[in-house]
mmCIF file of C-alpha atoms and ligand atoms in Angstrom:
data_model
loop_
_atom_site.group_PDB
_atom_site.id
_atom_site.type_symbol
_atom_site.label_atom_id
_atom_site.label_comp_id
_atom_site.label_asym_id
_atom_site.label_seq_id
_atom_site.Cartn_x
_atom_site.Cartn_y
_atom_site.Cartn_z
ATOM 1 C CA MET A 24 6.831 47.528 -21.062
ATOM 2 C CA SER A 25 5.051 44.842 -22.805
ATOM 3 C CA LEU A 26 6.343 41.569 -21.146
ATOM 4 C CA THR A 27 5.737 39.858 -24.249
ATOM 5 C CA GLY A 28 7.288 41.783 -26.465
ATOM 6 C CA THR A 29 10.699 42.493 -26.870
ATOM 7 C CA ALA A 30 12.662 43.746 -23.570
ATOM 8 C CA GLU A 31 15.063 45.704 -25.808
ATOM 9 C CA GLY A 32 15.517 49.433 -24.713
ATOM 10 C CA VAL A 33 14.419 48.448 -21.318
ATOM 11 C CA SER A 34 16.607 49.828 -18.983
ATOM 12 C CA ALA A 35 18.838 47.509 -16.422
ATOM 13 C CA LYS A 36 16.903 48.433 -13.509
ATOM 14 C CA GLU A 37 14.085 46.976 -14.823
ATOM 15 C CA LYS A 38 15.462 44.008 -15.615
ATOM 16 C CA LEU A 39 16.237 43.254 -12.750
ATOM 17 C CA ILE A 40 14.102 40.565 -10.622
ATOM 18 C CA VAL A 41 14.879 40.320 -6.916
ATOM 19 C CA ALA A 42 13.822 37.295 -5.740
ATOM 20 C CA LEU A 43 11.736 37.770 -2.105
ATOM 21 C CA ASP A 44 13.378 34.671 -0.594
ATOM 22 C CA VAL A 45 12.554 35.186 3.136
ATOM 23 C CA ALA A 46 10.062 33.587 5.654
ATOM 24 C CA THR A 47 7.592 35.994 6.556
ATOM 25 C CA ALA A 48 5.839 38.975 5.432
ATOM 26 C CA GLY A 49 7.380 41.501 7.834
ATOM 27 C CA GLU A 50 10.911 40.552 6.216
ATOM 28 C CA ALA A 51 9.571 40.670 2.754
ATOM 29 C CA ARG A 52 8.102 44.603 3.119
ATOM 30 C CA ARG A 53 11.404 45.241 4.581
ATOM 31 C CA LEU A 54 13.174 44.387 1.561
ATOM 32 C CA PHE A 55 10.251 45.600 -0.737
ATOM 33 C CA ASP A 56 10.302 49.108 0.528
ATOM 34 C CA ALA A 57 14.160 49.094 0.787
ATOM 35 C CA LEU A 58 14.434 47.658 -2.687
ATOM 36 C CA ARG A 59 11.516 49.152 -4.203
ATOM 37 C CA ASP A 60 13.148 51.898 -6.166
ATOM 38 C CA SER A 61 15.933 49.528 -6.938
ATOM 39 C CA ALA A 62 14.965 46.915 -9.335
ATOM 40 C CA GLY A 63 11.978 46.250 -11.739
ATOM 41 C CA MET A 64 10.111 43.422 -10.401
ATOM 42 C CA PHE A 65 10.003 41.406 -7.099
ATOM 43 C CA LYS A 66 9.846 37.643 -7.532
ATOM 44 C CA VAL A 67 7.460 35.151 -4.775
ATOM 45 C CA GLY A 68 8.417 31.864 -4.684
ATOM 46 C CA SER A 69 7.585 28.826 -2.718
ATOM 47 C CA GLN A 70 8.961 29.562 0.721
ATOM 48 C CA LEU A 71 7.293 32.775 1.232
ATOM 49 C CA PHE A 72 4.090 32.225 -0.972
ATOM 50 C CA THR A 73 3.906 29.120 1.344
ATOM 51 C CA SER A 74 4.203 31.553 4.666
ATOM 52 C CA ALA A 75 2.472 34.686 3.545
ATOM 53 C CA GLY A 76 0.250 34.049 0.787
ATOM 54 C CA PRO A 77 -1.753 35.477 -1.646
ATOM 55 C CA GLU A 78 -2.409 38.426 0.437
ATOM 56 C CA PHE A 79 1.115 39.181 0.614
ATOM 57 C CA VAL A 80 1.207 39.496 -3.297
ATOM 58 C CA ARG A 81 -1.809 41.529 -3.391
ATOM 59 C CA GLU A 82 -0.479 44.003 -0.780
ATOM 60 C CA ILE A 83 2.791 44.666 -2.953
ATOM 61 C CA VAL A 84 0.814 44.387 -6.628
ATOM 62 C CA GLY A 85 -1.611 47.064 -4.301
ATOM 63 C CA ALA A 86 1.603 49.204 -3.768
ATOM 64 C CA GLY A 87 2.891 49.327 -7.421
ATOM 65 C CA ALA A 88 4.796 46.563 -7.528
ATOM 66 C CA ARG A 89 5.401 44.055 -10.651
ATOM 67 C CA VAL A 90 5.621 40.334 -9.209
ATOM 68 C CA PHE A 91 7.181 36.973 -10.552
ATOM 69 C CA LEU A 92 4.858 34.561 -9.406
ATOM 70 C CA ASP A 93 7.323 31.744 -9.368
ATOM 71 C CA LEU A 94 5.604 28.763 -8.136
ATOM 72 C CA LYS A 95 6.160 26.446 -11.038
ATOM 73 C CA PHE A 96 2.950 24.957 -11.634
ATOM 74 C CA HIS A 97 3.676 21.116 -12.425
ATOM 75 C CA ASP A 98 0.359 19.215 -11.722
ATOM 76 C CA ILE A 99 -2.512 17.449 -14.450
ATOM 77 C CA PRO A 100 -3.249 20.316 -17.103
ATOM 78 C CA ASN A 101 -6.784 21.259 -15.318
ATOM 79 C CA THR A 102 -5.244 21.812 -12.480
ATOM 80 C CA VAL A 103 -2.796 23.945 -13.813
ATOM 81 C CA ALA A 104 -5.236 25.741 -15.896
ATOM 82 C CA ALA A 105 -7.567 26.567 -13.120
ATOM 83 C CA ALA A 106 -4.149 28.075 -11.106
ATOM 84 C CA SER A 107 -3.460 30.015 -13.850
ATOM 85 C CA ARG A 108 -6.427 31.736 -13.939
ATOM 86 C CA GLU A 109 -5.703 32.841 -9.733
ATOM 87 C CA ALA A 110 -2.568 33.845 -10.732
ATOM 88 C CA VAL A 111 -3.674 36.631 -13.675
ATOM 89 C CA ARG A 112 -6.801 37.319 -11.055
ATOM 90 C CA LEU A 113 -3.704 38.371 -7.871
ATOM 91 C CA GLY A 114 -2.332 40.763 -10.480
ATOM 92 C CA VAL A 115 0.701 39.199 -10.984
ATOM 93 C CA SER A 116 3.190 40.186 -14.281
ATOM 94 C CA LEU A 117 4.554 37.056 -14.333
ATOM 95 C CA PHE A 118 4.182 33.121 -13.685
ATOM 96 C CA ASP A 119 5.792 30.001 -14.435
ATOM 97 C CA VAL A 120 5.184 26.371 -14.548
ATOM 98 C CA HIS A 121 7.363 23.041 -15.384
ATOM 99 C CA ALA A 122 7.938 22.744 -18.921
ATOM 100 C CA ALA A 123 8.340 19.078 -17.511
ATOM 101 C CA GLY A 124 4.558 19.061 -17.448
ATOM 102 C CA GLY A 125 4.113 18.162 -20.873
ATOM 103 C CA GLY A 126 3.038 20.230 -23.710
ATOM 104 C CA GLU A 127 -0.757 20.053 -22.940
ATOM 105 C CA MET A 128 -0.485 21.413 -19.515
ATOM 106 C CA MET A 129 1.458 24.120 -20.748
ATOM 107 C CA ARG A 130 -1.111 24.855 -23.708
ATOM 108 C CA ARG A 131 -3.991 24.603 -21.345
ATOM 109 C CA ALA A 132 -2.156 27.128 -18.626
ATOM 110 C CA ALA A 133 -1.366 29.332 -21.699
ATOM 111 C CA GLU A 134 -4.958 29.322 -22.732
ATOM 112 C CA ALA A 135 -6.543 30.146 -19.615
ATOM 113 C CA THR A 136 -4.173 32.734 -19.111
ATOM 114 C CA ALA A 137 -5.417 34.304 -21.862
ATOM 115 C CA ASP A 138 -8.939 34.030 -21.422
ATOM 116 C CA GLU A 139 -9.035 35.028 -17.762
ATOM 117 C CA ALA A 140 -6.621 38.234 -18.828
ATOM 118 C CA ALA A 141 -9.348 39.098 -21.476
ATOM 119 C CA ARG A 142 -12.356 38.152 -19.273
ATOM 120 C CA LEU A 143 -10.923 40.656 -16.542
ATOM 121 C CA GLY A 144 -9.925 43.000 -19.050
ATOM 122 C CA VAL A 145 -6.421 43.253 -17.720
ATOM 123 C CA ASN A 146 -3.108 42.921 -18.912
ATOM 124 C CA LYS A 147 -1.985 39.144 -19.563
ATOM 125 C CA PRO A 148 0.651 38.024 -17.623
ATOM 126 C CA GLY A 149 3.667 36.491 -19.023
ATOM 127 C CA LEU A 150 3.804 32.870 -18.916
ATOM 128 C CA ILE A 151 6.925 31.121 -18.839
ATOM 129 C CA ALA A 152 8.113 27.400 -18.373
ATOM 130 C CA VAL A 153 11.216 26.492 -16.291
ATOM 131 C CA THR A 154 13.538 24.335 -18.554
ATOM 132 C CA VAL A 155 15.942 22.752 -16.280
ATOM 133 C CA LEU A 156 16.619 24.172 -12.475
ATOM 134 C CA THR A 157 19.806 25.823 -12.860
ATOM 135 C CA SER A 158 20.694 23.860 -9.282
ATOM 136 C CA VAL A 159 20.499 21.155 -11.551
ATOM 137 C CA ASP A 160 23.452 19.340 -13.665
ATOM 138 C CA ALA A 161 23.666 16.152 -16.040
ATOM 139 C CA GLY A 162 24.153 13.923 -12.756
ATOM 140 C CA ALA A 163 21.074 15.065 -11.180
ATOM 141 C CA LEU A 164 18.848 15.021 -14.171
ATOM 142 C CA ALA A 165 20.296 11.319 -15.087
ATOM 143 C CA GLU A 166 19.155 10.312 -11.282
ATOM 144 C CA THR A 167 15.942 11.200 -12.363
ATOM 145 C CA GLY A 168 15.880 8.832 -14.836
ATOM 146 C CA VAL A 169 16.515 11.599 -17.964
ATOM 147 C CA GLU A 170 19.026 10.884 -19.863
ATOM 148 C CA ALA A 171 18.876 13.599 -22.443
ATOM 149 C CA GLY A 172 22.536 13.401 -22.887
ATOM 150 C CA SER A 173 23.346 16.764 -21.657
ATOM 151 C CA VAL A 174 21.016 19.540 -19.808
ATOM 152 C CA GLU A 175 21.463 21.646 -23.013
ATOM 153 C CA ALA A 176 19.932 18.993 -25.270
ATOM 154 C CA GLN A 177 17.284 18.857 -22.326
ATOM 155 C CA VAL A 178 16.802 22.608 -22.381
ATOM 156 C CA ARG A 179 16.985 22.931 -25.772
ATOM 157 C CA ARG A 180 13.823 19.940 -25.865
ATOM 158 C CA LEU A 181 11.604 21.988 -23.418
ATOM 159 C CA ALA A 182 12.295 25.271 -24.560
ATOM 160 C CA ARG A 183 11.054 24.396 -27.919
ATOM 161 C CA LEU A 184 7.616 22.887 -26.158
ATOM 162 C CA ALA A 185 7.286 25.565 -24.143
ATOM 163 C CA ASP A 186 7.147 27.815 -27.357
ATOM 164 C CA ALA A 187 5.253 25.336 -29.221
ATOM 165 C CA SER A 188 2.621 25.215 -26.636
ATOM 166 C CA GLY A 189 2.046 29.110 -26.504
ATOM 167 C CA CYS A 190 4.178 30.103 -23.117
ATOM 168 C CA ASP A 191 5.831 33.622 -23.643
ATOM 169 C CA GLY A 192 9.439 32.484 -22.609
ATOM 170 C CA VAL A 193 11.607 30.352 -20.198
ATOM 171 C CA VAL A 194 13.442 30.346 -17.340
ATOM 172 C CA ALA A 195 16.994 29.217 -18.117
ATOM 173 C CA SER A 196 20.232 29.563 -16.666
ATOM 174 C CA PRO A 197 22.656 32.337 -18.124
ATOM 175 C CA HIS A 198 24.624 29.357 -19.813
ATOM 176 C CA GLU A 199 21.777 28.005 -21.858
ATOM 177 C CA ILE A 200 20.776 31.510 -22.900
ATOM 178 C CA ALA A 201 22.161 30.817 -26.811
ATOM 179 C CA PRO A 202 21.294 27.299 -27.197
ATOM 180 C CA VAL A 203 17.482 28.538 -26.168
ATOM 181 C CA ARG A 204 17.610 31.900 -28.647
ATOM 182 C CA ASP A 205 19.219 28.835 -31.083
ATOM 183 C CA SER A 206 16.260 26.880 -30.502
ATOM 184 C CA VAL A 207 13.362 29.077 -30.809
ATOM 185 C CA ALA A 208 13.827 31.830 -33.351
ATOM 186 C CA ARG A 209 10.247 33.787 -32.228
ATOM 187 C CA ALA A 210 11.439 37.399 -31.625
ATOM 188 C CA GLY A 211 10.255 38.482 -28.347
ATOM 189 C CA PHE A 212 10.462 35.004 -26.962
ATOM 190 C CA LEU A 213 11.110 35.739 -23.101
ATOM 191 C CA VAL A 214 14.062 34.719 -21.099
ATOM 192 C CA VAL A 215 14.516 34.798 -17.391
ATOM 193 C CA THR A 216 18.144 33.939 -15.812
ATOM 194 C CA PRO A 217 18.781 32.831 -12.055
ATOM 195 C CA GLY A 218 21.885 31.425 -11.300
ATOM 196 C CA VAL A 219 22.861 35.131 -11.765
ATOM 197 C CA ARG A 220 26.360 36.032 -9.460
ATOM 198 C CA PRO A 221 28.034 39.565 -8.786
ATOM 199 C CA ALA A 222 31.824 39.204 -9.420
ATOM 200 C CA ALA A 223 32.513 38.784 -5.938
ATOM 201 C CA ALA A 224 29.645 36.203 -4.533
ATOM 202 C CA ALA A 225 29.066 32.912 -3.610
ATOM 203 C CA HIS A 226 27.614 30.444 -5.808
ATOM 204 C CA ASP A 227 25.666 28.685 -2.896
ATOM 205 C CA ASP A 228 23.740 25.717 -4.770
ATOM 206 C CA GLN A 229 23.788 27.298 -8.214
ATOM 207 C CA LYS A 230 25.649 24.725 -10.138
ATOM 208 C CA ARG A 231 25.552 27.008 -13.569
ATOM 209 C CA VAL A 232 26.165 30.707 -12.666
ATOM 210 C CA MET A 233 27.368 33.648 -14.396
ATOM 211 C CA SER A 234 27.949 37.536 -13.780
ATOM 212 C CA PRO A 235 24.778 40.191 -14.396
ATOM 213 C CA ALA A 236 26.548 41.447 -17.175
ATOM 214 C CA GLY A 237 27.569 38.177 -18.771
ATOM 215 C CA ALA A 238 23.937 37.065 -18.482
ATOM 216 C CA ILE A 239 22.522 40.321 -20.452
ATOM 217 C CA ARG A 240 25.259 40.208 -23.180
ATOM 218 C CA ALA A 241 24.534 36.230 -23.289
ATOM 219 C CA GLY A 242 20.941 37.862 -24.383
ATOM 220 C CA ALA A 243 18.982 37.531 -21.345
ATOM 221 C CA ASP A 244 15.399 39.652 -21.230
ATOM 222 C CA PHE A 245 15.526 39.439 -16.949
ATOM 223 C CA ILE A 246 17.934 38.804 -14.719
ATOM 224 C CA VAL A 247 16.634 37.231 -10.911
ATOM 225 C CA VAL A 248 19.180 37.549 -8.000
ATOM 226 C CA GLY A 249 17.923 36.202 -4.454
ATOM 227 C CA ARG A 250 20.937 35.828 -1.712
ATOM 228 C CA ALA A 251 23.666 38.154 -3.243
ATOM 229 C CA ILE A 252 21.253 41.050 -2.568
ATOM 230 C CA LEU A 253 19.058 39.561 0.281
ATOM 231 C CA ASN A 254 22.409 38.495 2.552
ATOM 232 C CA SER A 255 24.209 41.282 1.408
ATOM 233 C CA PRO A 256 24.109 43.667 4.853
ATOM 234 C CA ASP A 257 23.184 46.774 2.814
ATOM 235 C CA PRO A 258 20.577 44.884 -0.038
ATOM 236 C CA ALA A 259 19.700 48.253 -1.912
ATOM 237 C CA ARG A 260 23.582 48.996 -2.448
ATOM 238 C CA ALA A 261 23.944 44.937 -3.653
ATOM 239 C CA ALA A 262 21.155 45.463 -6.091
ATOM 240 C CA SER A 263 22.512 48.808 -7.455
ATOM 241 C CA GLU A 264 25.953 47.057 -8.103
ATOM 242 C CA VAL A 265 24.036 44.675 -9.740
ATOM 243 C CA VAL A 266 22.310 46.994 -12.159
ATOM 244 C CA ARG A 267 25.580 48.765 -12.314
ATOM 245 C CA GLU A 268 27.153 45.214 -13.220
ATOM 246 C CA MET A 269 24.098 44.834 -16.149
ATOM 247 C CA GLU A 270 24.754 48.228 -17.789
ATOM 248 C CA GLU A 271 28.494 47.738 -18.365
ATOM 249 C CA ALA A 272 26.976 45.155 -20.749
HETATM 250 O O1 LIG B 307 19.522 33.063 -4.381
HETATM 251 P P1 LIG B 307 19.489 32.848 -5.658
HETATM 252 O O2 LIG B 307 20.000 34.542 -6.537
HETATM 253 O O3 LIG B 307 20.496 31.679 -6.247
HETATM 254 O O4 LIG B 307 17.867 32.960 -6.025
HETATM 255 C C1 LIG B 307 17.705 32.327 -7.487
HETATM 256 C C2 LIG B 307 15.898 32.319 -7.276
HETATM 257 O O5 LIG B 307 15.585 31.850 -8.793
HETATM 258 C C3 LIG B 307 15.495 31.375 -6.599
HETATM 259 O O6 LIG B 307 14.498 32.045 -5.799
HETATM 260 C C4 LIG B 307 15.418 29.987 -7.152
HETATM 261 O O7 LIG B 307 14.057 29.451 -6.731
HETATM 262 C C5 LIG B 307 14.830 31.142 -8.504
HETATM 263 N N1 LIG B 307 15.060 29.810 -9.642
HETATM 264 C C6 LIG B 307 16.382 29.001 -9.835
HETATM 265 N N2 LIG B 307 16.100 28.461 -10.903
HETATM 266 C C7 LIG B 307 15.323 28.164 -11.804
HETATM 267 C C8 LIG B 307 13.701 29.113 -11.186
HETATM 268 C C9 LIG B 307 14.050 29.380 -10.888
HETATM 269 O O8 LIG B 307 17.425 29.464 -8.945
HETATM 270 N N3 LIG B 307 15.363 27.397 -12.918
#
């Protein structure tokens, strides 16, 4: 599967990214072993990366895992470009930056990613940009001084900027998939969607959630699920249930 091509025709399992949001490499390894046949990709975010570091990423990439490195880089363009090169060297399949870091930052990240992948002769990982966090609503945006009018307006603006700056796609809540598709018509533009909750699960701190089937129907290429799987007494079964719900779509 090419990440930067269209994800159509890809199985539901390949579209499920499990967020390994746990504290230690030991816990993450247990989850990876239990879930490796039930999901297409594993997300390493700031908690696990801070505790277990790049060694854990290398370990599971070495074991054949596809990894989404979710560190949401947001810094000066030079630093983000350098960090992007390191993401390529780690062998991840997907990584992200905050679109709010601006066009130049994203452009430099995209150039560095392509350049480093070519230099090493490896597949270029997908570079995606976070538009507005799924835990953020209009009130929280306004608190930070972003008077976009609505979350949707801000998502549209940042999705267009990400596309124009050479990113391969965006991270967006399931409710913003349609506006993103409407704002960026490019075929193959990836939409990765957290804030997905199976029918029976709790919403936790996510403010804009949808079911797995709803997110796929809305046009998500990948869905990210963390707590609804990790907190289940039987994570493999919970993951299979999410895949089954995706297949319904
Ligand atoms: O537990 P839950 O399914 O809510 O986890 C969602 C995951 O997706 C978390 O790791 C969170 O950091 C991540 N994420 C998000 N919203 C974004 C980008 C990433 O929730 N916009």
